[in-house]
Coordinates of C-alpha atoms in Angstrom, one line a residue:
M510 CA 0.1 0.3 0.0
C511 CA 1.1 3.8 -0.7
G512 CA 0.6 7.1 -1.1
I513 CA 0.8 8.2 -4.4
C514 CA 0.8 11.7 -6.2
C515 CA 1.6 13.2 -9.6
I516 CA 1.3 17.2 -10.5
L517 CA 1.0 18.2 -13.9
S518 CA 1.9 21.6 -14.9
F519 CA 2.3 23.5 -18.2
S520 CA 4.9 26.0 -16.6
V521 CA 8.6 26.2 -16.9
Q522 CA 8.4 26.7 -13.0
P523 CA 9.0 23.6 -10.8
C524 CA 5.7 22.6 -9.5
I525 CA 7.5 21.0 -6.5
D526 CA 5.9 23.8 -4.2
V527 CA 2.4 22.6 -4.4
L528 CA 3.6 19.7 -2.1
K529 CA 3.4 21.4 1.1
G530 CA 3.2 20.6 4.8
A531 CA -0.1 19.0 5.3
T532 CA -0.6 17.1 1.9
L533 CA 3.0 15.6 2.0
H534 CA 2.6 14.8 5.7
C535 CA -0.6 12.6 4.9
L536 CA 1.3 10.9 2.1
K537 CA 4.1 10.1 4.4
R538 CA 1.5 8.9 7.0
R539 CA 0.1 6.1 4.2
G540 CA 3.7 5.0 3.5
P541 CA 6.4 5.3 6.1
D542 CA 8.8 3.0 4.9
S543 CA 10.4 4.9 1.5
S544 CA 10.0 8.0 0.1
H545 CA 11.0 9.0 -3.2
L546 CA 10.4 12.0 -5.7
L547 CA 11.0 12.6 -9.3
I548 CA 10.3 15.5 -11.9
K549 CA 9.9 14.6 -15.6
S550 CA 9.8 17.2 -18.0
G551 CA 8.8 16.9 -21.7
N552 CA 12.1 18.9 -23.0
D553 CA 10.6 21.4 -25.1
L554 CA 7.2 20.3 -25.0
G555 CA 5.9 22.4 -22.4
Y556 CA 4.9 20.1 -19.7
Q557 CA 6.2 19.1 -16.6
C558 CA 5.2 16.1 -14.4
L559 CA 6.2 15.6 -10.8
F560 CA 6.0 12.3 -9.0
L561 CA 5.8 11.6 -5.5
G562 CA 5.5 7.7 -4.3
Q563 CA 5.3 6.7 -0.2
V564 CA 5.6 3.0 0.5
L565 CA 4.3 0.9 2.7
H566 CA 6.3 -2.3 2.3
L567 CA 4.5 -5.6 2.1
R568 CA 5.5 -7.8 -0.8
G569 CA 8.8 -9.2 -1.9
L570 CA 11.9 -6.5 -1.9
L571 CA 11.5 -3.3 -0.6
T572 CA 11.1 -1.0 -3.9
P573 CA 10.8 2.6 -4.0
Q574 CA 8.2 4.4 -5.8
P575 CA 8.2 6.2 -8.7
I576 CA 9.7 3.4 -10.2
E577 CA 11.6 4.0 -13.6
D578 CA 12.5 1.5 -16.4
K579 CA 15.2 2.0 -18.9
S580 CA 12.9 3.4 -21.8
S581 CA 12.1 6.3 -18.9
N582 CA 8.4 4.9 -18.3
I583 CA 7.3 6.0 -14.9
F584 CA 5.1 4.1 -12.5
L585 CA 3.2 4.7 -9.5
W586 CA 1.1 1.8 -8.1
N587 CA -1.1 1.5 -5.0
G588 CA -2.4 -1.7 -5.2
E589 CA -1.9 -5.6 -4.6
L590 CA -2.1 -8.5 -7.5
F591 CA -4.4 -11.2 -6.2
G592 CA -4.9 -13.1 -9.4
G593 CA -4.7 -12.4 -13.2
V594 CA -1.2 -11.7 -13.6
H595 CA 1.1 -14.2 -11.7
V596 CA 3.4 -13.0 -8.8
E597 CA 6.1 -15.4 -7.1
S598 CA 5.7 -15.2 -3.0
M599 CA 8.8 -13.3 -3.1
D600 CA 8.0 -11.1 -6.1
N601 CA 7.2 -7.4 -5.7
D602 CA 3.9 -6.7 -7.7
T603 CA 5.3 -3.0 -8.4
Q604 CA 8.0 -4.4 -10.4
V605 CA 5.9 -7.0 -12.2
M606 CA 3.5 -4.3 -12.9
L607 CA 5.8 -2.3 -14.8
H608 CA 7.5 -4.8 -16.3
H609 CA 4.0 -5.7 -18.0
L610 CA 3.5 -2.4 -18.6
S611 CA 7.0 -2.0 -20.4
S612 CA 5.9 -4.5 -22.6
C613 CA 2.5 -2.9 -23.8
N614 CA 2.6 -1.5 -27.3
S615 CA -0.8 -0.1 -27.5
E616 CA -3.6 1.2 -25.9
S617 CA -5.6 -1.9 -26.2
D618 CA -2.7 -4.2 -24.7
I619 CA -2.7 -1.6 -21.5
L620 CA -6.7 -2.2 -21.2
S621 CA -5.9 -5.9 -21.6
L622 CA -3.7 -5.8 -18.8
F623 CA -5.8 -3.9 -16.3
S624 CA -8.6 -6.0 -17.4
T625 CA -7.1 -9.3 -16.5
I626 CA -5.9 -8.0 -13.1
Q627 CA -7.5 -9.3 -9.9
G628 CA -7.1 -7.1 -6.8
P629 CA -7.5 -3.5 -5.4
W630 CA -5.6 -0.9 -7.7
A631 CA -4.9 2.6 -8.2
F632 CA -2.0 3.6 -10.5
I633 CA -0.3 6.6 -12.2
Y634 CA 2.0 5.8 -15.2
Y635 CA 3.9 8.1 -17.6
Q636 CA 4.2 6.4 -21.1
A637 CA 7.5 8.2 -22.0
T638 CA 7.2 7.1 -25.9
T639 CA 3.7 8.4 -26.4
H640 CA 4.1 11.3 -23.7
C641 CA 1.0 10.1 -22.3
L642 CA -0.3 9.7 -18.6
W643 CA -2.5 6.9 -17.4
F644 CA -4.3 6.6 -14.3
G645 CA -7.5 5.0 -12.6
R646 CA -8.6 2.7 -10.0
D647 CA -10.1 -0.9 -9.8
F648 CA -13.6 -1.7 -10.5
F649 CA -14.9 -1.3 -7.0
G650 CA -12.7 1.4 -6.2
R651 CA -11.0 -0.1 -3.2
R652 CA -7.8 2.2 -3.4
S653 CA -8.2 6.0 -3.4
L654 CA -7.4 8.8 -6.0
L655 CA -8.0 12.0 -5.9
W656 CA -8.1 14.5 -8.7
H657 CA -8.5 18.2 -8.4
F658 CA -8.1 21.0 -11.4
S659 CA -6.7 24.2 -10.8
S660 CA -8.6 27.3 -12.3
D661 CA -4.8 28.3 -13.4
L662 CA -3.9 26.4 -16.6
E663 CA -0.3 26.7 -15.6
K664 CA -0.7 24.2 -12.7
A665 CA -3.2 22.5 -14.0
F666 CA -3.9 19.4 -12.7
C667 CA -3.0 17.1 -9.6
L668 CA -3.6 13.4 -8.8
T669 CA -3.2 12.3 -4.9
S670 CA -4.0 9.2 -2.7
V671 CA -5.1 11.6 -0.1
S672 CA -4.7 15.4 0.2
A673 CA -5.0 18.2 3.2
L674 CA -4.9 21.1 0.9
V675 CA -7.6 23.3 1.1
P676 CA -8.3 24.8 -2.1
E677 CA -7.9 28.6 -2.8
P678 CA -10.9 30.5 -3.7
N679 CA -12.1 30.0 -7.1
N680 CA -10.4 26.9 -7.3
Y681 CA -12.2 23.6 -7.9
L682 CA -12.6 21.3 -5.3
W683 CA -10.5 17.7 -4.5
Q684 CA -12.7 14.9 -6.3
E685 CA -12.5 11.4 -6.1
V686 CA -11.5 9.9 -9.8
P687 CA -14.3 8.0 -10.5
A688 CA -14.0 4.5 -10.8
F689 CA -15.8 4.1 -14.3
G690 CA -12.7 3.0 -16.2
I691 CA -8.8 4.4 -16.4
F692 CA -8.0 7.8 -18.3
R693 CA -5.6 9.1 -20.2
I694 CA -4.2 12.6 -20.7
D695 CA -1.6 13.3 -24.2
L696 CA 0.5 15.7 -22.5
K697 CA 2.0 17.0 -25.7
A698 CA -1.4 17.9 -27.4
C699 CA -2.4 19.3 -24.1
A700 CA 0.5 21.7 -24.2
A701 CA 0.0 22.5 -27.8
S702 CA -3.7 23.5 -27.4
K703 CA -3.7 24.7 -23.6
Q704 CA -6.8 22.2 -23.0
V705 CA -6.7 19.6 -21.0
L706 CA -8.7 16.7 -22.9
L707 CA -9.4 13.4 -20.7
T708 CA -9.6 10.4 -22.6
W709 CA -11.9 7.9 -20.9
Y710 CA -12.0 3.7 -21.3
P711 CA -15.1 2.8 -19.4
W712 CA -15.5 -0.6 -18.0
K713 CA -17.8 -2.8 -20.3
S714 CA -20.1 -5.5 -18.9
A715 CA -22.0 -8.0 -20.9
T716 CA -25.3 -6.7 -19.5
T717 CA -26.3 -3.1 -18.2
D718 CA -26.0 -4.5 -14.7
Y719 CA -23.3 -2.1 -13.8
I720 CA -25.0 0.6 -15.6
T721 CA -23.1 3.3 -13.3
K722 CA -19.6 1.8 -14.7
D723 CA -20.7 2.4 -18.9
I724 CA -22.7 5.4 -18.3
S725 CA -23.3 7.6 -21.5
Q726 CA -21.1 10.3 -23.1
G727 CA -24.4 12.8 -22.2
N728 CA -23.2 11.9 -18.8
V729 CA -19.3 12.0 -18.8
D730 CA -19.2 15.9 -18.1
E731 CA -21.2 15.3 -14.8
M732 CA -18.6 13.2 -13.5
T733 CA -17.1 16.1 -11.5
A734 CA -16.9 19.8 -12.1
F735 CA -14.3 20.7 -14.6
P736 CA -12.7 24.3 -15.2
K737 CA -12.9 25.6 -18.9
F738 CA -9.7 24.2 -20.3
V739 CA -10.4 20.6 -19.2
S740 CA -12.9 18.2 -20.8
V741 CA -13.4 14.5 -20.8
V742 CA -14.4 12.2 -24.2
R743 CA -14.7 8.5 -24.9
S744 CA -11.9 7.1 -26.6
E745 CA -12.7 7.2 -30.3
T746 CA -11.4 3.5 -30.9
G747 CA -14.4 2.4 -28.8
L748 CA -12.0 0.3 -26.5
C749 CA -13.0 -0.6 -23.0
L750 CA -12.1 -2.7 -20.1
T751 CA -13.6 -5.7 -19.5
A752 CA -15.7 -5.9 -16.1
P753 CA -13.7 -8.6 -13.6
V754 CA -16.6 -9.8 -12.4
V755 CA -19.9 -12.1 -14.0
P756 CA -23.2 -10.2 -14.4
L757 CA -25.8 -10.6 -11.6
N758 CA -28.2 -13.2 -12.1
R759 CA -31.7 -11.2 -12.5
T760 CA -33.7 -14.5 -12.8
L761 CA -37.1 -14.5 -10.5
P762 CA -39.2 -17.4 -9.6
S763 CA -42.7 -17.6 -10.4
S764 CA -45.2 -16.4 -7.8
A765 CA -45.7 -19.8 -7.2
E766 CA -42.6 -21.0 -6.4
H767 CA -41.9 -18.1 -3.7
Q768 CA -44.2 -16.8 -1.5
C769 CA -43.6 -13.5 -0.2
T770 CA -44.9 -14.0 3.2
V771 CA -42.9 -12.4 5.8
S772 CA -42.1 -14.1 8.9
T773 CA -42.7 -12.7 12.4
T774 CA -40.9 -15.6 14.2
K775 CA -37.1 -15.3 16.0
A776 CA -34.4 -16.8 14.3
T777 CA -33.0 -20.2 15.1
A778 CA -30.4 -22.4 14.8
Q779 CA -33.1 -25.0 13.3
D780 CA -33.7 -22.3 10.4
L781 CA -30.0 -22.6 9.5
Q782 CA -30.3 -26.2 9.7
I783 CA -33.5 -26.6 7.4
F784 CA -31.7 -24.5 4.9
L785 CA -28.5 -26.9 5.2
S786 CA -30.9 -29.9 4.7
D787 CA -31.1 -28.9 0.9
K788 CA -28.6 -31.2 -0.8
H789 CA -28.4 -28.2 -3.6
R790 CA -28.3 -25.4 -1.5
K791 CA -25.6 -27.2 1.0
K792 CA -23.5 -28.3 -1.8
L793 CA -23.4 -24.0 -2.7
V794 CA -22.6 -23.4 1.0
H795 CA -19.3 -25.4 0.7
Q796 CA -18.4 -23.7 -2.8
L797 CA -19.0 -20.1 -1.0
I798 CA -16.7 -21.3 1.8
E799 CA -14.2 -22.6 -0.6
V800 CA -13.9 -19.3 -2.6
L801 CA -14.4 -17.0 0.5
D802 CA -11.2 -19.2 2.3
K803 CA -9.0 -18.9 -0.9
A804 CA -9.8 -14.9 -0.9
V805 CA -8.6 -14.6 2.6
K806 CA -5.6 -16.9 2.1
K807 CA -4.7 -14.6 -0.7
R808 CA -4.6 -11.5 1.6
V809 CA -3.0 -13.3 4.8
K810 CA -0.1 -15.0 3.2
C811 CA 3.7 -13.7 2.2
L812 CA 3.4 -10.8 4.7
P813 CA 6.8 -9.5 6.3
Q814 CA 7.0 -10.1 10.0
C815 CA 6.0 -7.6 12.5
T816 CA 9.2 -6.9 14.4
D817 CA 10.1 -3.4 14.2
P818 CA 10.1 -1.8 17.6
S819 CA 10.6 1.6 16.5
R820 CA 7.3 1.6 15.2
T821 CA 5.7 0.7 18.5
P822 CA 3.8 3.8 20.2
M823 CA 2.7 1.8 23.3
Q824 CA 4.6 -1.6 24.9
A825 CA 2.7 -4.5 24.1
P826 CA 2.0 -7.3 26.6
K827 CA 5.4 -9.1 27.6
S828 CA 3.5 -12.5 27.1
L829 CA 3.4 -11.7 23.7
E830 CA 6.3 -13.6 22.0
R831 CA 5.3 -12.5 18.2
R832 CA 3.2 -9.8 17.1
A833 CA 0.0 -9.9 14.7
N834 CA 0.5 -9.2 10.9
I835 CA -3.3 -9.5 10.6
A836 CA -5.9 -7.3 12.0
I837 CA -9.8 -7.6 11.8
L838 CA -12.1 -4.9 12.1
F839 CA -14.4 -6.8 14.8
S840 CA -17.8 -6.7 16.1
G841 CA -18.3 -10.3 16.7
G842 CA -21.1 -10.4 14.1
I843 CA -21.4 -12.9 10.9
D844 CA -19.3 -10.9 8.6
S845 CA -16.2 -10.5 10.8
M846 CA -16.6 -13.9 12.5
L847 CA -16.1 -15.6 9.1
L848 CA -12.8 -13.6 8.5
A849 CA -11.3 -14.7 11.9
V850 CA -12.2 -18.3 11.5
L851 CA -10.9 -18.4 8.2
A852 CA -7.6 -16.5 8.7
N853 CA -7.4 -19.2 11.7
R854 CA -6.6 -21.8 8.7
H855 CA -3.9 -19.8 7.1
I856 CA -1.9 -17.7 9.4
P857 CA 0.8 -20.2 11.6
L858 CA -0.7 -20.9 15.4
K859 CA 2.1 -19.4 17.1
E860 CA 1.3 -16.2 15.5
P861 CA -1.5 -13.6 17.2
I862 CA -4.5 -12.1 15.4
D863 CA -5.6 -9.0 16.5
L864 CA -9.5 -8.5 17.2
L865 CA -10.0 -4.6 16.8
N866 CA -13.5 -3.8 18.3
V867 CA -14.1 0.2 18.8
A868 CA -16.8 1.6 21.4
F869 CA -17.5 5.3 21.9
I870 CA -18.5 6.6 25.1
M871 CA -22.3 5.9 25.6
K872 CA -24.0 9.4 25.6
G873 CA -24.4 11.1 29.3
Q874 CA -21.5 9.0 30.7
N875 CA -19.1 11.2 30.8
Q876 CA -19.9 13.2 34.0
Q877 CA -21.2 9.8 35.2
T878 CA -17.8 8.7 36.9
G879 CA -17.3 10.1 40.6
S880 CA -20.1 12.3 40.5
G881 CA -22.2 9.7 43.1
K882 CA -24.9 9.1 40.8
T883 CA -26.0 5.5 39.9
Q884 CA -25.5 4.4 36.5
S885 CA -28.0 2.9 34.8
R886 CA -27.5 -1.0 33.7
Q887 CA -26.7 -1.2 30.3
K888 CA -29.3 -3.3 28.4
L889 CA -27.9 -6.2 26.2
P890 CA -28.8 -6.3 22.6
S891 CA -32.1 -8.2 22.1
E892 CA -30.5 -10.4 19.9
L893 CA -28.3 -11.8 23.2
L894 CA -31.3 -12.1 25.1
T895 CA -33.9 -13.7 23.0
C896 CA -31.4 -16.5 21.5
P897 CA -30.8 -19.3 24.1
E898 CA -27.3 -20.3 22.5
H899 CA -26.2 -16.5 23.8
S900 CA -26.5 -17.0 27.0
E901 CA -23.9 -19.9 27.0
T902 CA -21.2 -17.8 24.7
L903 CA -21.6 -14.7 26.2
D904 CA -18.4 -13.7 28.8
I905 CA -18.9 -10.6 30.4
P906 CA -16.6 -9.5 33.2
N907 CA -17.8 -8.4 36.4
G908 CA -19.1 -4.6 36.1
A909 CA -18.7 -4.6 32.9
L910 CA -22.3 -4.1 32.2
F911 CA -21.9 -0.9 33.8
S912 CA -19.1 0.4 31.8
S913 CA -19.6 3.4 30.2
F914 CA -18.4 1.7 26.5
N915 CA -20.3 -1.5 27.1
V916 CA -21.9 -0.9 23.8
P917 CA -23.5 -3.7 21.6
D918 CA -20.7 -4.3 19.3
R919 CA -18.3 -4.5 22.8
I920 CA -20.8 -6.9 24.0
T921 CA -21.2 -9.2 20.7
G922 CA -17.7 -8.7 20.5
R923 CA -17.0 -11.0 23.6
A924 CA -19.2 -13.5 22.8
G925 CA -17.5 -13.8 19.6
L926 CA -14.1 -13.8 21.2
K927 CA -15.2 -16.7 23.2
E928 CA -16.6 -18.6 20.1
L929 CA -13.0 -18.3 18.6
E930 CA -11.3 -19.2 21.8
A931 CA -13.3 -22.6 21.6
I932 CA -12.3 -23.1 17.8
S933 CA -9.0 -22.6 17.8
P934 CA -8.0 -22.5 21.9
S935 CA -4.1 -23.2 20.6
R936 CA -4.3 -19.5 19.2
T937 CA -3.7 -15.9 20.8
W938 CA -6.6 -14.0 19.9
N939 CA -5.5 -10.3 20.9
F940 CA -9.3 -8.8 21.7
V941 CA -8.3 -4.8 21.5
E942 CA -10.9 -2.6 23.3
I943 CA -10.7 0.5 21.9
N944 CA -12.6 3.0 23.9
V945 CA -13.0 6.5 22.4
T946 CA -14.1 9.5 24.7
L947 CA -15.9 12.6 23.2
E948 CA -12.7 14.8 23.4
E949 CA -10.7 12.3 21.9
L950 CA -13.1 12.0 19.0
K951 CA -13.3 15.8 18.6
E952 CA -9.4 16.3 18.8
M953 CA -8.7 13.4 16.4
R954 CA -11.7 14.5 13.8
Q955 CA -10.1 17.8 13.8
Q956 CA -6.0 16.9 13.3
H957 CA -6.6 13.8 11.5
I958 CA -9.9 12.6 10.2
N959 CA -11.8 15.3 8.2
H960 CA -9.7 15.7 5.5
L961 CA -9.5 11.8 5.1
V962 CA -13.0 11.5 4.9
Q963 CA -13.7 14.4 2.6
P964 CA -14.5 15.0 -0.2
L965 CA -17.4 12.4 1.2
D966 CA -19.4 14.8 3.6
T967 CA -22.6 13.7 4.8
V968 CA -23.4 12.6 8.7
L969 CA -22.9 9.0 7.6
D970 CA -19.3 9.3 6.3
D971 CA -18.5 11.5 9.3
S972 CA -19.5 8.6 11.9
I973 CA -18.3 5.7 9.8
G974 CA -14.8 7.4 9.3
C975 CA -14.3 8.2 12.8
A976 CA -15.1 4.7 14.0
V977 CA -12.8 3.1 11.4
W978 CA -10.0 5.6 11.9
F979 CA -10.0 4.8 15.9
A980 CA -10.3 0.8 15.5
S981 CA -7.9 0.4 12.3
R982 CA -5.6 2.7 14.8
G983 CA -5.8 -0.2 17.2
I984 CA -4.6 1.5 20.5
G985 CA -6.6 0.2 23.5
V986 CA -6.4 -2.8 26.1
T987 CA -6.2 -6.1 26.0
N988 CA -7.4 -8.4 29.1
S989 CA -4.6 -11.3 29.8
N990 CA -5.6 -13.7 32.8
G991 CA -7.9 -10.6 34.1
E992 CA -5.4 -8.3 34.0
R993 CA -6.0 -5.2 31.7
Q994 CA -2.9 -3.9 29.7
P995 CA -2.4 -1.3 27.3
F996 CA -1.8 -2.7 23.9
T997 CA -1.3 -1.4 20.0
S998 CA -2.1 -3.2 17.5
M999 CA 1.0 -3.1 14.8
A1000 CA -0.5 -5.3 11.9
K1001 CA -0.1 -3.8 8.6
V1002 CA -3.0 -5.4 7.3
V1003 CA -6.6 -4.8 8.5
L1004 CA -9.1 -7.2 7.1
T1005 CA -12.9 -5.8 7.0
G1006 CA -16.1 -7.4 6.2
M1007 CA -17.4 -4.5 3.6
G1008 CA -19.2 -5.4 0.8
A1009 CA -20.9 -8.7 2.2
D1010 CA -24.2 -6.4 3.0
E1011 CA -24.2 -4.9 -0.4
Q1012 CA -24.1 -8.2 -2.2
L1013 CA -26.5 -10.4 0.4
A1014 CA -29.0 -7.8 1.4
G1015 CA -27.6 -7.0 5.0
Y1016 CA -29.3 -3.6 5.1
S1017 CA -32.6 -2.5 6.4
R1018 CA -33.1 -0.6 2.9
H1019 CA -33.1 -4.0 1.5
R1020 CA -36.2 -5.3 3.6
I1021 CA -37.9 -2.4 3.1
R1022 CA -37.2 -2.5 -0.9
F1023 CA -38.6 -6.3 -0.6
N1024 CA -41.2 -5.3 1.3
A1025 CA -42.5 -2.7 -1.1
R1026 CA -41.6 -4.5 -4.4
G1027 CA -40.9 -8.1 -4.0
L1028 CA -37.8 -10.3 -5.3
E1029 CA -38.0 -7.8 -8.4
G1030 CA -37.2 -4.4 -6.4
L1031 CA -34.7 -6.4 -4.1
V1032 CA -32.7 -7.7 -7.3
E1033 CA -32.6 -4.0 -8.3
E1034 CA -31.2 -2.9 -5.3
L1035 CA -29.1 -5.3 -5.1
G1036 CA -27.9 -4.4 -8.8
M1037 CA -27.0 -1.0 -7.7
E1038 CA -24.8 -1.8 -4.8
L1039 CA -21.5 -2.7 -6.3
G1040 CA -21.8 0.0 -9.2
R1041 CA -21.8 2.7 -6.4
I1042 CA -19.7 1.2 -3.6
S1043 CA -16.7 2.9 -4.7
S1044 CA -18.2 6.3 -4.2
R1045 CA -20.0 5.6 -1.2
N1046 CA -17.6 3.6 0.9
L1047 CA -14.1 2.2 -0.2
G1048 CA -12.2 5.2 -1.2
R1049 CA -13.3 6.9 2.3
D1050 CA -12.3 3.7 3.6
D1051 CA -8.9 3.2 2.0
R1052 CA -7.9 6.9 3.3
I1053 CA -8.7 6.2 6.8
I1054 CA -7.2 2.9 7.2
G1055 CA -4.1 4.3 5.5
D1056 CA -3.7 7.1 7.4
H1057 CA -2.0 4.4 10.0
G1058 CA 0.5 3.0 7.6
K1059 CA -1.9 0.2 7.4
E1060 CA -3.5 -1.5 4.4
A1061 CA -7.1 -2.3 4.3
R1062 CA -8.3 -5.7 2.5
F1063 CA -11.4 -6.5 1.2
P1064 CA -12.2 -10.6 0.9
F1065 CA -15.7 -10.4 0.3
L1066 CA -14.7 -8.1 -2.7
D1067 CA -12.6 -10.9 -4.2
E1068 CA -13.6 -10.9 -7.7
D1069 CA -13.9 -14.7 -7.4
V1070 CA -16.3 -14.3 -4.4
V1071 CA -18.0 -11.6 -6.1
S1072 CA -18.5 -13.4 -9.1
F1073 CA -19.8 -16.9 -7.3
L1074 CA -22.5 -14.7 -5.3
N1075 CA -23.5 -13.1 -8.7
S1076 CA -24.2 -16.3 -10.4
L1077 CA -26.7 -17.3 -8.1
P1078 CA -30.2 -17.0 -8.1
I1079 CA -31.4 -14.5 -5.4
W1080 CA -33.5 -17.1 -3.5
D1081 CA -29.9 -19.3 -3.0
K1082 CA -28.7 -16.3 -1.2
V1083 CA -31.0 -14.5 0.8
D1084 CA -34.9 -15.2 2.1
L1085 CA -36.1 -12.1 3.2
T1086 CA -39.3 -13.6 4.5
Q1087 CA -37.6 -15.1 7.2
P1088 CA -37.1 -12.7 10.2
R1089 CA -33.8 -10.8 10.8
G1090 CA -30.8 -12.8 11.7
I1091 CA -31.5 -15.2 9.5
G1092 CA -33.0 -13.9 6.0
E1093 CA -30.5 -11.3 5.3
K1094 CA -27.1 -13.1 4.5
L1095 CA -28.9 -16.4 4.7
I1096 CA -26.0 -18.2 2.8
L1097 CA -23.4 -16.8 4.6
R1098 CA -25.0 -17.9 8.0
A1099 CA -25.2 -21.2 6.7
A1100 CA -21.5 -21.0 6.0
A1101 CA -21.0 -20.0 9.3
K1102 CA -22.6 -22.8 10.9
E1103 CA -21.0 -25.3 8.2
L1104 CA -17.7 -23.4 10.0
G1105 CA -18.6 -24.3 13.6
L1106 CA -19.8 -20.8 14.6
T1107 CA -22.9 -20.6 16.6
T1108 CA -24.1 -17.5 18.4
S1109 CA -22.6 -15.3 15.6
A1110 CA -24.1 -17.1 13.0
L1111 CA -27.7 -15.8 14.0
L1112 CA -26.8 -12.2 15.3
P1113 CA -28.9 -10.1 13.1
K1114 CA -26.9 -7.1 11.0
R1115 CA -26.1 -4.0 13.1
A1116 CA -24.8 -1.2 11.1
M1117 CA -21.1 0.0 12.4
Q1118 CA -22.1 3.5 13.4
F1119 CA -25.1 2.3 15.9
G1120 CA -23.0 -0.9 17.2
C1121 CA -20.1 1.3 18.4
R1122 CA -22.6 4.1 19.4
I1123 CA -21.0 7.1 17.5
A1124 CA -24.2 8.0 15.6
K1125 CA -26.0 10.8 17.4
L1126 CA -23.2 10.9 20.0
E1127 CA -23.0 14.8 19.4
N1128 CA -26.1 15.6 17.8
S1129 CA -29.1 13.4 18.4
N1130 CA -31.4 15.2 15.8
E1131 CA -29.4 14.9 12.7
K1132 CA -30.0 12.5 9.8
A1133 CA -27.3 10.2 8.0
S1134 CA -27.9 11.7 4.8
D1135 CA -27.6 15.2 6.3
K1136 CA -24.2 17.2 5.2
C1137 CA -22.0 17.3 8.1
K1138 CA -20.9 20.4 9.5
R1139 CA -18.0 18.9 11.6
L1140 CA -16.2 17.9 8.6
H1141 CA -16.1 21.4 7.1
S1142 CA -14.0 22.8 10.4
I1143 CA -10.6 21.8 8.8
S1144 CA -7.4 23.0 10.5
T1145 CA -4.9 24.1 8.0

């Protein structure tokens, strides 16, 4: 994972002064292991490009970026090759990618290469022979890339993973580069015409499932607000990228085959057993386990050991002989539990796994301590009270029910920890309790989080951005043999369950749509989800997690996992006639049961902002879709 930046100008003056203070600092936080700057001038052609790379070393030999080949091609890469292009276990994928790009002799060769890749990526590539600058993000937008156009043609254009620059008056705002395809700029032509022309190569699917990835020419200019000297056109050749996943199966059953009568009963383990009693469905469940297992394996293997004490901001418990290389954003829910169980298969037993569990102080609790007032008993999540299986797995330390941080995700997280310890008792599971006060939330939002969330700007973006930032930072406490000790997770790779709800109807909006329009409406809703996930979630989450010098990895968005789930008809994946805790993500819950999970397999979906109790902490009247005023008070 890296912080990458390219600044294009049509001035004879060096453009290095654009990289100042906060922006450079933010890029360095993403890539603490190497820093390199390179300036490429187009001789007398009237343009200049500055390239900056900040590297987080994860694979093969440490390779400083930008990297330049013998033909003067320059490459910046923020990505991972998990398939499509072969990479040996000790190879560095930046070098592998540049080797392949150097062999490309045409536009179609470059498009074919990026159509083949499996894994997250954002890239910037200067092709010296053609004086062209290529850039873009992967199909799901799993890596951040922002662009900014100046109102001044001389310092026209900037691409960067993250920026803290506040635009000057009359300048255009930073925006996420749309994950609609990849782009090319002919620098020689732009310098001559004094116009910046972005040639766009969209993703092309066999169907219209991903309509947001293949929008019409009339909507191209709506990607972002451009100054007058910038325009976007589709390639005249008609060349496109091939979508890396199969189209969504939109088959609908006849009304006689599927009755839409919604059940009001409680979810039970017996419901999953009934689902698994069907041989066809059980076979599908095991196919899902296999493809998801491979996705997790690719994301937890071949990592450098975390042994550098100089990067330790807090002392770890002395009992730990080794630090974890893998951390999981962990609520104890179905998604994070499955990731933990599958990661356990592929990580050596002597190596710990960090489970990062975040909680924000519950509203009204700041003044309770020492006030002489009796704290009210925190209610357990209803799903833990109504399922008999939960009473056996729930393990709450004395006094924890009265803790100001005993939020729902903390309770289910402890229950999930007990399940994992039963499945793999020889493993050291570092359950990291990350407790955030209102004062620290405000301080860190001002210092770090505001600019990472932007250009997204809603209350929901603020809530999730803050929650993910504190969770992935990994500073908290662990409980070892009844003794609480300060702990900081040093894992460079953070697994997250993003993408499971979007594919398997995990959100409340999916039930609303199903209740209003049945399976047809539900399939339509799911058809939109992956097309917009890049702009709603993933760029933001990459900027947030990357700020700690860590890399976010998304096993549920592995191309093979998505293709498998897309291939199934809707009734083999979910059944929203069933109650919460069973109907949503049904095939995933059945997989969890097959893997030995109990309590967590039946936990209803609970959005992160509610589970950790950051939602409405500072303003109980705001809505998730409101513009968030807190995100606009940026410190310069």
